[in-house]
Amino acid sequence: MTTTSSSAPAPGRKVNRIGLELAAYRGGKSTLCAGCGHNAISERIVEACYEMGVESERVIKLSGIGCSSKSPAYFLGQAHGFNAVHGRMPSVATGATLANHRMLAMGVSGDGDTGAIGIGQFVHLMRRNVPMIYIVENNGCYGLTKGQLSPTADLGSTLKNGVVNDLPPVDLCALAMDLGASFVARSFSGDKKQMLSLLKAAIAHRGTAMLDILSPCVTFNDHEGSTKSYSYVKDHEEPLEEISFVPFFEEISIDYEPGTVRAVTLHDGSKLLLKKLAGDYDPGNKAMARRVIHESAARGEFPTGLIYVDPTRPDFLALLNLVDQPLAELPAGRTRPPREALDAINDALR
Amino acid sequence: MTTTSSSAPAPGRKVNRIGLELAAYRGGKSTLCAGCGHNAISERIVEACYEMGVESERVIKLSGIGCSSKSPAYFLGQAHGFNAVHGRMPSVATGATLANHRMLAMGVSGDGDTGAIGIGQFVHLMRRNVPMIYIVENNGCYGLTKGQLSPTADLGSTLKNGVVNDLPPVDLCALAMDLGASFVARSFSGDKKQMLSLLKAAIAHRGTAMLDILSPCVTFNDHEGSTKSYSYVKDHEEPLEEISFVPFFEEISIDYEPGTVRAVTLHDGSKLLLKKLAGDYDPGNKAMARRVIHESAARGEFPTGLIYVDPTRPDFLALLNLVDQPLAELPAGRTRPPREALDAINDALR
Amino acid sequence: MTSPSLASRGVTSGPAAFPVVNDFSIQVATVNGSGSQTANLVLLRSLFQSGVPVSGKNLFPSNIAGLPTWFTIRACRHGYVGRKKGTDILVAMNPETAHEDVLGLDPGAVVVYDEPLRLNALRDDLVFYAVPFDKLVAPVCPDAKLRKLVRNMIYDGVLAKLLGIELEEVDRALDRQLAKKPKALALNQAALRAGFDYAAANLEKRDPFVAERMQATSGRILVDGNAAAAIGAMMAGVTVVTWYPITPSSSLCETLATYMRRYRMDPETGKATFAVVQAEDELSALGMALGAGWMGARSMTATSGPGISLMAEFTGLGYYAEVPAVIFDVQRVGPSTGLPTRTAQGDILSTAFLSHGDTRHPMLLPSSPREIYEMAIAAFDLAERLQTPVFVMSDLDLGMNTWMSEPFPYPDAPMDRGKRLTPETLAALGEWGRYRDVDGDGIPYRTVAGDGLPPYFCRGSGHNDRAQYSERPGDYVANIDRIDRKFQHARTLVPPPVVERVEGARVGVIGYGTSHWAIVESRDQLREEAGLDTSYLRLRAFPFGPELEAFVAAHDRVYVVEQNRDGQMASLVTLDLDAALAPRVRRVLHYDGLPVDARTITDEILRQEAAAHQEARR
Amino acid sequence: MTSPSLASRGVTSGPAAFPVVNDFSIQVATVNGSGSQTANLVLLRSLFQSGVPVSGKNLFPSNIAGLPTWFTIRACRHGYVGRKKGTDILVAMNPETAHEDVLGLDPGAVVVYDEPLRLNALRDDLVFYAVPFDKLVAPVCPDAKLRKLVRNMIYDGVLAKLLGIELEEVDRALDRQLAKKPKALALNQAALRAGFDYAAANLEKRDPFVAERMQATSGRILVDGNAAAAIGAMMAGVTVVTWYPITPSSSLCETLATYMRRYRMDPETGKATFAVVQAEDELSALGMALGAGWMGARSMTATSGPGISLMAEFTGLGYYAEVPAVIFDVQRVGPSTGLPTRTAQGDILSTAFLSHGDTRHPMLLPSSPREIYEMAIAAFDLAERLQTPVFVMSDLDLGMNTWMSEPFPYPDAPMDRGKRLTPETLAALGEWGRYRDVDGDGIPYRTVAGDGLPPYFCRGSGHNDRAQYSERPGDYVANIDRIDRKFQHARTLVPPPVVERVEGARVGVIGYGTSHWAIVESRDQLREEAGLDTSYLRLRAFPFGPELEAFVAAHDRVYVVEQNRDGQMASLVTLDLDAALAPRVRRVLHYDGLPVDARTITDEILRQEAAAHQEARR
Ligand SMILES: Cc1ncc(C[n+]2csc(CCOP(=O)(O)OP(=O)(O)O)c2C)c(N)n1
Ligand SMILES: Cc1ncc(C[n+]2csc(CCOP(=O)(O)OP(=O)(O)O)c2C)c(N)n1
Ligand code: SF4
Ligand code: SF4
Ligand SMILES: [Mg+2]
Ligand SMILES: [Mg+2]
């Protein structure tokens, strides 16, 4: 949504369509644990923005509190960022998009930040279909407070100290979809290719793009018995389709047998090409998506990939009938009614 | 769950199995508007408790804030009640059941109280399957603050002032079921018989019994254009089954053709008899329930009746391995460890 | 609904004179949902149109229909518009409260009542006028279903006759109220006349109260404080309004939305230059406002006590990350749910220190519709200048009751959008640090996304002056000290108090917000009845300016008058003063949910004065 | 990590004597997640076992692994256990901070460092000991992956040799720490010895610091305040614990759960006499605690600043509906997220007035593990007696650092379950009203569901003394005044301050919580260095008892020492005193996130004293 003017790449260095090198998309040095899944996600965000030719100045990064919520500091150093309070990033992001609908808003949260304290704001953000990318870096635990169970921990998953989780997990994808999010996907921090395609597609989408990314906590939740460990997730992820993303500024150059690939055209004209794997999964079909999510969950699997998309549902800002210029940038002349207006108001009260 | 000792009814007056008249179950005079759906629900609660022979002293009534949340004052005058703060009844109820698991907890909330400010606590209560009856008196608006839209208002439903709702509704039944509630039903304040059976079944169930009861606000949301008006709901409710409830202390005396009725045995031995209507609806089948809810919603209908039940899922307290005596009633001798325990603790720290 | 000694009543202030002209209070006792609002406002407006200073206060229950409600109209030729203790004329329409209402009246009061209630049997020291409402309404309103609504207009007719209000003024007022509903208008006109005619034919004037035309209201408007705040916010150029319904603040945002739809649609495109969003709760409402403020929009929310409590965490974020937002707190009676439909000034202390850690927040203290209009505008300027959440502390009395007001003046000063970095400033500064104080006022320059200037990372965790994450003790102290410097600087930016020094007065009164109106009247009472001259300082903002200390220093005793139990503003005043002055601070508190009245203040100040003199004599 | 003038260092306090015995602080600079915790605790414990008074403070970053961390061990023969400003012995293991750490030392300090860092080149006024950690660890730990963890034990060996700590004590301490992990134990033993042997063979003692056996710790325990609070809560018979993780309070509930699983399982059935529930957030945590408290259970939650802010609304409900609950606030640095791993006493004012409307809440102010243990027990008694939420205001320094303590005494007093209605009381009272004050202390009798006594309807909205919904002004005032009476009565129930009056002292010090330890030391400094005698009042609770005013009245100036920017407790003190005493209250503030140290207090008091005398002379 904020991919703009391109310039010719300077010879000799590898640049994207707006003439920037990958490095221009990096952020500060990560202070997360070495090997943390969250770091891999930050890297993919950097790549996705680079490949899409996103202008950092037109991005805002938002987060709550947690290891995951620290990540916005580690990508896109040239974008404004807001590390808010625990669980409340959705409202801050909503307010920010209201103020300036031209920005590409990227929210990063954790499964505790979103699933526990923040589930209320999550519900309402999804329902509103606020235009933004909402990434949950899901490790089934509270990393920053040292590994307690979170609401996405699976039934029967164990903590390092042996405590067994006896509550069912909140399935953020099912929830987001049922509530009204128009782009719902799940991925795995270890699956670079899939995640990258999904992130680029999320950038091309207009509406809430919710990405639930399984992102193992190598310090507190990577042991045997955990269903969010790297190896467990790797063994149990079940891609729904093979995804390729073709940005609006490129031609489709992929060959495929007719009938084997479904193409989804996104808001900015980019295309997602979904090569069928098991069954004939259709991410435009909510009932099917619902069924597949719940059936795989019952089998202990995680379906990954694009779960649901509706490129046509109007986003929250579209419902508000706003002027084109961002509200935050309106000059006083357009926000302070003229003297006659106040006169009329006074007169009506006389 | 709290139906106990019976005594012989005194001759001449109509009493229930513990010798009480219906009047014994009433509460204070309602201060809600005449004709408010909430009043009808209070009446059914009175009847259900009377017919089940519930001991009021073993009931606790809880609520948040709203017209609906006032209702606990209008039934079961002999029970303790707690009118807490807006949207936070679930946590108060959870704490209360922790303290005394022998009580029958009845929570009453509104669609604003539950669906807006309280959705986070709702999610976690359902997930925990806290043993209680959770009634949402759902009128699609904020009655007490004069009629604003609530999150259960349907897409396209209009306010009295003509404002059209442009956000999709939160379906509390679908949500509760997906999250883990073990008894999920929908009813209508105008359907006395169905509501009464469902309430009695909820009393007999152990675990969270979530009842989403459409309860028109005659003052602010009963006009043409509203999809929560009395007439609209009456026209669009779609009973899933015909329900009869047989309490554990009575024999089944209903005649029915074999194969036409499904019987569900509840925690206390009571039975729900579900006479099939459209299709072969099975409230034990979550996938079917999910499908039916979403399909009817797409048609603009409200499926009513018992949507989902799992009498076997252990409730939250069962997971905690508590002593039999309520925690609140444990004597000091059982809650203060002996001197030797403290000595051992001190020694370990030396 | 109790009333005090005879001495306090209009009837006997000064030599008990007949007639008592333009100095009475009318209390209409009904049930809510019975449609008496129209009749009450028409009555109020008729007096107002006749040039008589008025105020209207609605005492309603926290439910929707069927419970007792009292509407009080005070007419006062002296211009006092605070609540008057005691009722002069009771219109007893509610059988449920009629007995108690009548028993609470002072001798000499007037009772207009529904004949079947036979209230005249209750006492013999009142003036009773029986009116057969049902009999009168039947012929004028053939549709029985509508009678409940039309019935009330009859007492307007009766009172017009009894008090001598010109019927044309009542007609005009009715016209204004129902212009858009011709059918209802006709019915009400008929009822009005039926009441008037009945009184003319059947009621003999036996009481002293009379309304006479004056010229004291010309040019004025009638408005409630929530509408005034809404108009102010609109004129301030607010663009993002996020809110959650709660009595008594809901009508602020609802009225604002209505005005905005009218006056803030882009003339060319018909599109909105604003967003009004009903949030899912107050946490979210403030979170949205802060998100918008961070992005450079003028944003606001409005709430009442419970919402303020829920906003505690986010307010701390706004304070520490330095994000502007305007929060209207239309105060009601706490703690907890308390009395949602009663008034108080009870959130002062908890708002001043809202949120954990070392925080404090600017508060504006409006006392009238005109002032809340102006302060709404000032609040947006201050929030952006100070880069922090700014609270406008209104209350139910101001927000929901009907006040006479000067019309709202057009804001001539340009908006102050605060210290926004520009390419020029950047060039002049050389290097920019988001949280660097470059000129000693504690206020740094900020950038916002989309402005093309350097970005920064906004956070509620520790940071240095370049907005980088930092846990260094020195960075923390430098930053939090600078924020405090900013707060101290705010003293010079907020509206100064209004000070009225009276030559020779040894006693001062300090007030704020709606307490003002009773204080004005009380000071006259003190002077006229007890010969006590008082100076007056009306606070208009926290933090305080230097005027406060000077005022206290100039008086032996200062009475801080406020509507809460704990002397919340008095506490802030005490903490702010040079400690040597602390003993001069006294408290006059009123907190029963009704607006404070002059008599209560007068009595209490005199009581404490007497004690002080006795003390001194010892 | 900066350090002050030489005068403040152990080395030169008194005539610069060699050796300096049992009076030094060791700072170990590492990165977190590097497993230095074991080595540090073993070192601490070795000194403790040698009878030397110690304290251990961990300065860690707000992340999980890889950032700089400093662990400070203070050994002090005088028994001072507060933080000492300045480091005597630096163990520089972290290349990232080593330079800055070394540059910040006072002349004469000791540096034990990793040889390749070549820190000795940085300064020539320090005593450097180079240790080739990697070379030493390789032979004792063949598994390269484990070396990172074992490496740290080497500095324990080096220090044991340099300081003269008996190796057996280090061995014993190591044994205690790793008894359950024999493999790790063996590796660490070897590393310990390698360090010791290396030092013996290669390092020539060139510094004055020496550890010698004393008898000052016998019978004592080593414990952190969160564990102590947990043990207290368990002994108080808590049954419902609801919490949400947050640094630095998480370990309180986690430790409590561990103890409960051990000591609170019913011996016969093996079932739990408690419920510990991790809530979804702090609003819910307090909501659950209140629900349980209402039902008659002893319930609690623990949190830190952000959680306190989120609990504002529910706290007001608890106050007004009169429901007991105990809330531990383990304070960290605010505002907002602030510095989550640094200490402060910054939530005092916002907690005292938490929630809108007129509210105020009892707070207990523990200064040591032993005291928080006892106050945990007292808090449950108080919450039930007062029927209101009671806050125990701990902080990160107390909660997460390691303290010497007297063992915890068994609570001999029976639990006070407060005024619970019984059939007998009911008979004696005749008629019961839930909110009726029958004996003047403001505390009514309550019933709970299941007790067979009359039920009532509990609510946060207005009610009369029979717990019926009421909007009547008189009912409201009577009720809220009674609640205030209850709060005043609390003054007599909460732990009184500890007062030490010094004959002839004109200056008083007021402190609370963990500031105590630096105050104790500072008072000695004031007396010994400046000849200034001070009296001392240590507050242990809010609301205050009469001792406070008497103390202030007896001194010319009182210095309220605390760890926040705004003088929060000083504000409460000022508001509570007879206003005439207000000018005597002075503030000594420290708020950089490190525990306050004696030197800071001493310097500041002397500065203000000098100013006061100069003022007086003018
Ligand atoms: C109001 C509040 N409560 C609690 C905390 C403490 N806290 C910080 S991060 C966190 C949980 C983070 O978990 P998650 O969102 O899953 O992120 P992760 O660290 O696992 O990436 C908690 C409870 C806080 N900062 N604020
Ligand atoms: C924290 C807080 N915010 C707002 C309110 C105001 N308020 C009272 S009831 C209510 C909505 C009630 O709606 P609902 O739950 O649907 O109940 P209904 O009145 O429709 O039965 C609101 C917003 C409040 N009491 N507390
Ligand atoms: S603790 Fe876990 S979630 Fe946090 S940074 Fe380390 S690996 Fe990542
Ligand atoms: S306003 Fe609506 S919800 Fe409230 S009592 Fe009246 S009808 Fe019921
Ligand atoms: Mg997590
Ligand atoms: Mg509702």
Coordinates of C-alpha atoms in Angstrom, one line a residue, chain D residues 90-279:
Chain D
L90 CA 35.8 -5.2 40.1
V91 CA 35.7 -8.6 38.4
A92 CA 35.6 -7.6 34.8
M93 CA 34.3 -10.4 32.7
N94 CA 32.3 -8.4 30.1
P95 CA 34.4 -7.0 27.3
E96 CA 31.6 -4.7 26.4
T97 CA 31.6 -2.7 29.6
A98 CA 35.1 -3.4 30.9
H99 CA 36.6 -0.1 29.8
E100 CA 33.8 2.0 31.2
D101 CA 33.7 -0.1 34.4
V102 CA 37.4 0.4 35.0
L103 CA 37.4 4.1 34.2
G104 CA 34.6 4.6 36.7
L105 CA 36.6 3.2 39.7
D106 CA 38.1 5.2 42.5
P107 CA 41.9 5.1 42.8
G108 CA 43.1 2.2 44.8
A109 CA 40.4 -0.1 43.6
V110 CA 41.1 -3.7 42.6
V111 CA 40.4 -5.1 39.1
V112 CA 40.4 -8.9 38.5
Y113 CA 40.1 -9.2 34.7
D114 CA 40.2 -11.5 31.8
E115 CA 43.8 -11.3 30.6
P116 CA 43.1 -10.7 26.9
L117 CA 41.2 -7.5 27.8
R118 CA 44.5 -5.9 28.8
L119 CA 42.6 -3.5 31.2
N120 CA 45.8 -2.8 33.1
A121 CA 46.8 -0.4 30.3
L122 CA 43.8 1.8 31.1
R123 CA 45.0 3.3 34.4
D124 CA 47.9 3.2 36.8
D125 CA 46.2 4.0 40.0
L126 CA 44.4 0.7 40.4
V127 CA 45.5 -2.8 41.5
F128 CA 45.2 -5.1 38.5
Y129 CA 45.1 -8.9 38.6
A130 CA 45.1 -10.6 35.2
V131 CA 43.5 -14.0 34.9
P132 CA 43.6 -16.1 31.7
F133 CA 40.1 -17.5 32.1
D134 CA 40.0 -19.4 28.8
K135 CA 43.3 -21.0 29.4
L136 CA 42.3 -22.1 32.8
V137 CA 38.9 -23.4 31.9
A138 CA 39.9 -25.5 29.0
P139 CA 41.7 -28.3 31.0
V140 CA 39.0 -28.5 33.7
C141 CA 36.1 -28.6 31.3
P142 CA 36.8 -30.6 28.3
D143 CA 33.3 -30.1 26.9
A144 CA 33.6 -26.7 25.1
K145 CA 29.9 -26.1 25.2
L146 CA 29.8 -26.1 29.0
R147 CA 32.9 -23.8 29.4
K148 CA 30.9 -20.6 29.3
L149 CA 29.0 -21.7 32.3
V150 CA 31.9 -23.1 34.3
R151 CA 34.3 -20.3 33.5
N152 CA 32.8 -18.0 36.1
M153 CA 33.6 -20.2 39.0
I154 CA 37.2 -19.4 38.3
Y155 CA 36.9 -15.9 39.7
D156 CA 35.5 -17.3 42.9
G157 CA 38.7 -19.3 43.3
V158 CA 40.8 -16.3 42.5
L159 CA 39.0 -14.1 44.9
A160 CA 39.0 -16.7 47.6
K161 CA 42.7 -16.7 47.4
L162 CA 43.2 -13.0 47.1
L163 CA 40.8 -12.1 49.9
G164 CA 41.7 -15.1 52.1
I165 CA 38.3 -16.8 52.1
E166 CA 38.6 -20.3 53.4
L167 CA 38.3 -22.7 50.5
E168 CA 36.2 -25.1 52.5
E169 CA 33.6 -22.4 52.9
V170 CA 33.5 -21.9 49.2
D171 CA 33.3 -25.6 48.6
R172 CA 30.4 -25.9 51.1
A173 CA 28.6 -23.0 49.4
L174 CA 29.1 -24.6 46.1
D175 CA 27.8 -27.8 47.4
R176 CA 24.6 -26.2 48.6
Q177 CA 24.1 -24.5 45.4
L178 CA 24.6 -27.5 43.1
A179 CA 24.0 -30.5 45.4
K180 CA 21.3 -31.8 43.0
K181 CA 23.5 -31.6 39.9
P182 CA 26.6 -33.7 40.6
K183 CA 28.0 -33.3 37.2
A184 CA 27.9 -29.6 37.3
L185 CA 29.2 -29.6 40.8
A186 CA 32.3 -31.5 39.9
L187 CA 33.1 -29.2 37.0
N188 CA 32.6 -26.2 39.1
Q189 CA 34.7 -27.6 41.9
A190 CA 37.5 -28.1 39.5
A191 CA 37.1 -24.5 38.1
L192 CA 37.1 -23.1 41.6
R193 CA 40.4 -24.9 42.4
A194 CA 41.9 -23.9 39.1
G195 CA 41.2 -20.2 39.9
F196 CA 42.5 -20.6 43.5
D197 CA 45.7 -22.4 42.4
Y198 CA 46.3 -19.9 39.6
A199 CA 46.1 -17.0 42.0
A200 CA 48.3 -18.8 44.5
A201 CA 50.9 -19.4 42.0
N202 CA 50.8 -16.2 39.9
L203 CA 49.1 -13.3 41.8
E204 CA 51.0 -11.3 44.3
K205 CA 48.7 -9.7 46.8
R206 CA 48.9 -5.9 46.3
D207 CA 45.7 -4.6 47.7
P208 CA 44.4 -4.1 51.2
F209 CA 41.1 -6.0 51.1
V210 CA 40.9 -9.1 53.4
A211 CA 38.1 -11.3 54.5
E212 CA 38.4 -12.7 58.0
R213 CA 36.1 -15.1 59.9
M214 CA 33.6 -13.3 62.1
Q215 CA 30.6 -14.4 64.1
A216 CA 28.1 -11.9 62.9
T217 CA 25.8 -14.1 60.8
S218 CA 25.2 -17.2 62.9
G219 CA 21.6 -18.2 63.0
R220 CA 20.8 -15.9 60.1
I221 CA 19.4 -17.0 56.8
L222 CA 19.9 -15.7 53.2
V223 CA 16.8 -14.9 51.3
D224 CA 15.2 -12.5 48.9
G225 CA 12.2 -10.4 49.8
N226 CA 9.9 -12.1 47.3
A227 CA 10.5 -15.5 48.8
A228 CA 10.0 -14.0 52.3
A229 CA 6.7 -12.5 51.2
A230 CA 5.7 -15.8 49.7
I231 CA 6.4 -17.6 52.9
G232 CA 4.5 -15.0 54.9
A233 CA 1.5 -15.3 52.6
M234 CA 1.5 -19.1 53.0
M235 CA 1.8 -18.8 56.7
A236 CA -1.0 -16.3 56.7
G237 CA -3.2 -19.1 55.2
V238 CA -3.8 -17.5 51.8
T239 CA -6.0 -19.8 49.8
V240 CA -6.5 -17.9 46.5
V241 CA -3.6 -16.5 44.7
T242 CA -4.2 -14.8 41.3
W243 CA -1.4 -13.1 39.4
Y244 CA 0.0 -12.0 36.2
P245 CA 3.8 -12.2 35.4
I246 CA 5.7 -9.0 35.7
T247 CA 9.2 -8.2 36.7
P248 CA 10.1 -7.8 39.6
S249 CA 7.1 -9.4 41.2
S250 CA 6.8 -12.7 39.3
S251 CA 9.0 -14.7 41.6
L252 CA 6.8 -13.8 44.5
C253 CA 3.9 -15.9 43.2
E254 CA 6.1 -18.5 41.6
T255 CA 8.0 -19.1 44.8
L256 CA 4.7 -19.1 46.7
A257 CA 3.3 -21.8 44.3
T258 CA 6.4 -23.9 44.9
Y259 CA 6.1 -23.6 48.7
M260 CA 2.4 -24.3 48.6
R261 CA 2.8 -27.4 46.5
R262 CA 5.2 -28.6 49.2
Y263 CA 3.5 -27.4 52.4
R264 CA -0.1 -26.9 51.6
M265 CA -1.2 -30.2 50.2
D266 CA -3.8 -31.8 52.5
P267 CA -1.8 -34.6 54.2
E268 CA -4.7 -37.0 54.0
T269 CA -6.0 -36.5 50.5
G270 CA -3.0 -35.1 48.8
K271 CA -5.2 -32.3 47.6
A272 CA -4.5 -28.6 47.5
T273 CA -5.7 -26.3 50.2
F274 CA -5.1 -23.4 47.8
A275 CA -5.6 -22.3 44.2
V276 CA -2.9 -20.4 42.3
V277 CA -4.2 -19.1 39.0
Q278 CA -2.2 -17.2 36.4
A279 CA -4.7 -14.7 35.2

